[in-house]
XYZ file of C-alpha atoms in Angstrom:
248
model
C 115.063 141.508 90.328
C 116.388 138.129 89.584
C 119.568 138.729 91.052
C 118.063 140.251 94.726
C 115.531 137.363 94.673
C 118.401 134.810 94.437
C 120.654 136.757 96.834
C 117.856 136.735 99.464
C 117.978 132.676 99.439
C 119.824 131.521 102.293
C 123.396 129.913 101.620
C 122.667 126.129 101.926
C 119.252 126.190 100.186
C 121.296 128.242 97.710
C 124.074 125.850 97.112
C 121.736 122.885 97.036
C 119.887 124.506 94.002
C 122.929 125.021 92.003
C 124.509 121.871 92.421
C 121.511 119.887 91.535
C 120.955 122.175 88.406
C 124.697 121.880 87.462
C 124.908 118.080 87.581
C 121.461 117.721 85.771
C 123.027 120.241 82.845
C 125.865 118.332 83.029
C 124.289 114.798 82.237
C 122.175 116.245 79.423
C 125.053 118.003 77.988
C 127.401 115.101 77.907
C 125.465 111.912 77.205
C 128.755 109.635 78.646
C 128.581 111.723 81.506
C 125.085 110.784 82.251
C 125.810 106.761 82.207
C 128.872 107.426 84.543
C 127.433 109.335 86.937
C 124.492 107.015 86.868
C 126.651 104.322 87.154
C 128.606 105.803 90.263
C 126.369 108.242 92.140
C 122.910 106.906 92.009
C 121.640 104.808 94.471
C 121.648 100.600 93.878
C 120.559 97.843 96.181
C 123.170 96.627 98.570
C 123.804 93.492 96.480
C 124.192 94.998 93.208
C 127.783 95.121 91.687
C 127.234 98.833 91.428
C 126.467 99.477 95.037
C 128.986 101.942 97.156
C 128.308 103.345 100.248
C 128.717 106.753 99.247
C 125.403 106.618 96.914
C 123.356 106.495 100.012
C 124.617 110.914 100.006
C 125.161 111.214 96.205
C 121.942 109.648 94.773
C 119.885 113.180 96.185
C 121.745 114.801 94.102
C 120.776 113.410 90.851
C 117.396 113.553 88.967
C 115.989 111.436 85.871
C 114.350 114.332 83.981
C 113.389 117.884 84.125
C 110.012 117.726 85.859
C 111.536 115.692 88.450
C 114.420 118.221 89.056
C 112.126 120.913 88.783
C 109.431 119.670 91.254
C 112.279 118.715 94.046
C 113.803 122.178 93.577
C 110.841 124.131 93.732
C 109.677 122.715 96.880
C 113.232 123.083 98.262
C 112.920 126.847 97.576
C 109.736 127.493 98.840
C 109.906 125.720 101.815
C 113.754 125.288 102.516
C 114.628 128.407 102.977
C 112.145 129.120 105.712
C 113.069 126.199 107.561
C 116.863 127.288 107.131
C 116.297 130.377 108.501
C 114.370 129.194 111.415
C 117.237 126.219 112.058
C 120.227 128.123 110.823
C 122.459 126.750 108.148
C 124.452 123.958 109.732
C 121.283 122.287 111.265
C 119.592 122.632 108.122
C 122.022 121.020 106.190
C 122.581 118.368 108.975
C 118.773 117.613 108.716
C 118.427 117.652 104.932
C 121.142 115.134 104.458
C 119.822 112.824 106.986
C 116.349 112.690 106.034
C 117.964 112.047 102.555
C 120.283 109.450 103.772
C 117.180 107.801 105.791
C 114.903 107.771 103.162
C 117.395 105.914 100.867
C 117.831 103.595 103.872
C 114.310 103.186 104.383
C 113.826 102.162 100.779
C 116.240 99.548 100.455
C 115.029 98.118 103.750
C 111.391 97.661 101.747
C 113.695 96.646 98.470
C 115.196 93.885 100.894
C 111.625 92.857 102.167
C 110.311 92.200 97.980
C 113.975 90.743 96.988
C 113.796 88.328 100.113
C 110.141 87.204 99.174
C 111.130 86.472 95.147
C 114.058 84.498 96.604
C 111.801 82.371 98.422
C 109.792 81.590 95.304
C 112.494 81.315 93.034
C 115.052 78.359 93.025
C 118.386 79.118 94.378
C 120.312 78.654 91.456
C 118.054 81.077 89.264
C 118.816 83.580 92.114
C 122.344 83.096 91.474
C 122.572 83.206 87.790
C 120.472 86.571 88.202
C 122.750 88.104 90.771
C 125.505 86.826 88.444
C 124.516 88.101 85.104
C 121.669 90.840 85.757
C 123.698 93.584 85.768
C 125.174 93.310 82.412
C 121.601 92.663 81.237
C 120.260 96.042 82.586
C 123.234 97.779 81.664
C 122.274 96.490 77.805
C 118.867 97.401 77.998
C 117.496 93.984 78.785
C 116.047 91.852 81.386
C 114.736 88.157 81.923
C 111.502 87.455 80.237
C 110.464 85.515 83.800
C 108.389 87.994 85.534
C 109.727 87.247 88.694
C 113.327 86.816 87.574
C 113.134 90.425 85.741
C 111.603 92.063 89.156
C 114.348 90.658 91.127
C 116.890 92.110 88.707
C 115.416 95.085 88.689
C 115.014 95.543 92.254
C 118.481 94.618 92.759
C 120.299 96.639 89.599
C 118.025 99.381 88.847
C 119.072 102.785 90.570
C 116.883 105.093 92.385
C 117.849 108.931 92.380
C 116.191 112.329 93.351
C 116.196 114.348 96.352
C 112.781 113.785 97.258
C 113.184 111.961 100.480
C 115.264 114.759 101.544
C 112.574 117.122 100.510
C 109.855 115.343 101.922
C 111.981 115.850 105.280
C 111.823 119.537 104.409
C 108.052 119.629 104.050
C 107.479 118.017 107.191
C 109.641 120.221 109.054
C 107.361 123.209 107.524
C 104.290 121.490 108.670
C 105.739 120.728 112.191
C 107.244 124.230 112.878
C 104.771 126.397 111.234
C 101.366 124.100 111.491
C 99.279 127.000 111.049
C 100.459 128.772 107.976
C 98.040 128.665 104.808
C 99.938 127.163 101.781
C 98.441 127.492 98.618
C 98.528 124.920 95.962
C 98.345 124.818 92.162
C 94.239 125.120 90.715
C 93.228 125.325 94.766
C 91.850 128.760 95.462
C 92.082 128.668 99.248
C 94.913 128.223 101.583
C 95.088 124.639 103.119
C 97.026 124.522 106.746
C 100.395 123.378 106.668
C 99.609 120.619 108.869
C 97.028 119.295 107.214
C 98.554 119.511 103.687
C 101.651 117.560 105.341
C 99.395 114.597 106.660
C 97.575 114.440 103.696
C 101.051 113.985 101.763
C 101.882 111.385 104.385
C 99.073 109.510 103.852
C 98.908 109.338 100.202
C 102.831 108.159 99.718
C 101.617 105.376 102.649
C 98.864 104.292 100.325
C 100.828 104.467 96.951
C 103.342 102.551 98.817
C 101.444 99.883 100.206
C 99.174 99.672 97.219
C 102.208 98.352 95.218
C 101.612 101.120 92.477
C 104.203 100.421 89.944
C 104.687 103.957 89.046
C 108.561 104.174 89.201
C 108.352 106.376 92.526
C 110.248 105.218 95.601
C 107.035 106.023 97.713
C 108.608 104.904 100.717
C 111.613 106.642 100.486
C 109.336 109.702 100.789
C 107.487 108.147 103.806
C 111.466 107.747 105.228
C 112.643 111.099 104.913
C 109.307 112.213 106.789
C 109.646 109.907 109.650
C 113.180 110.393 110.361
C 112.382 114.197 110.000
C 109.620 113.892 112.648
C 111.525 111.879 114.674
C 114.816 114.597 114.408
C 112.296 117.480 115.210
C 111.073 115.913 118.260
C 114.457 115.213 119.815
C 115.378 118.863 119.195
C 112.332 119.981 120.665
C 112.804 117.935 123.888
C 116.406 119.452 124.084
C 115.099 122.636 123.896
C 117.071 123.755 120.573
C 115.967 127.390 119.375
C 116.046 128.606 122.583
C 112.649 126.849 123.187
C 111.470 129.417 120.760
C 109.122 127.287 118.617
C 106.726 128.327 115.756
C 103.147 127.117 116.356
């Protein structure tokens, strides 16, 4: 039964699932590999000594814990296979990766605003000191006692991981292509139309993002994945992709 279920998953979703699970298992089994992959594959802010451009792609295959991995992969399986079948594998892969990259860029842009504001409060020599020593402090598990310095250092040298930005783009695509399909949520006995569910998710992420919730979640990355996914879908609709066959 499990073999039949797995064989019915379209190729891009199937390989994304496999790749994400393999990386997470490898990081859990080999502790030294966990540190190495986080250093080179997670996404750091542009001015961090650890930043590499390729991280805008690789960060979406990294996950901090099992629940983070599980919910992202569950959403990919539930919604991604439908979207891949509707779009075709090549277009779906392009869409998924683009949403993930744009999500990372949006979150970095928000970090840039926070960093600019902090640098306006702190003396220039203190900012320079954070830039020189902050990375090594974070690597040893420490940070500055001054809250502004600590926040500046965390924004620059704490990595971002997870496929959530790309996943939120997939959720947006489902709501866009199949707006009236009912979606059943845990503990909710009635179906919610996909369009209302996606609008609700967007509003929640926007609220949590602007409220400055210190929950360790990159809410603006989620919004970025949804916004750029929406723009891509609008463009494809205008160009008559899918032979004008849409799924409203």
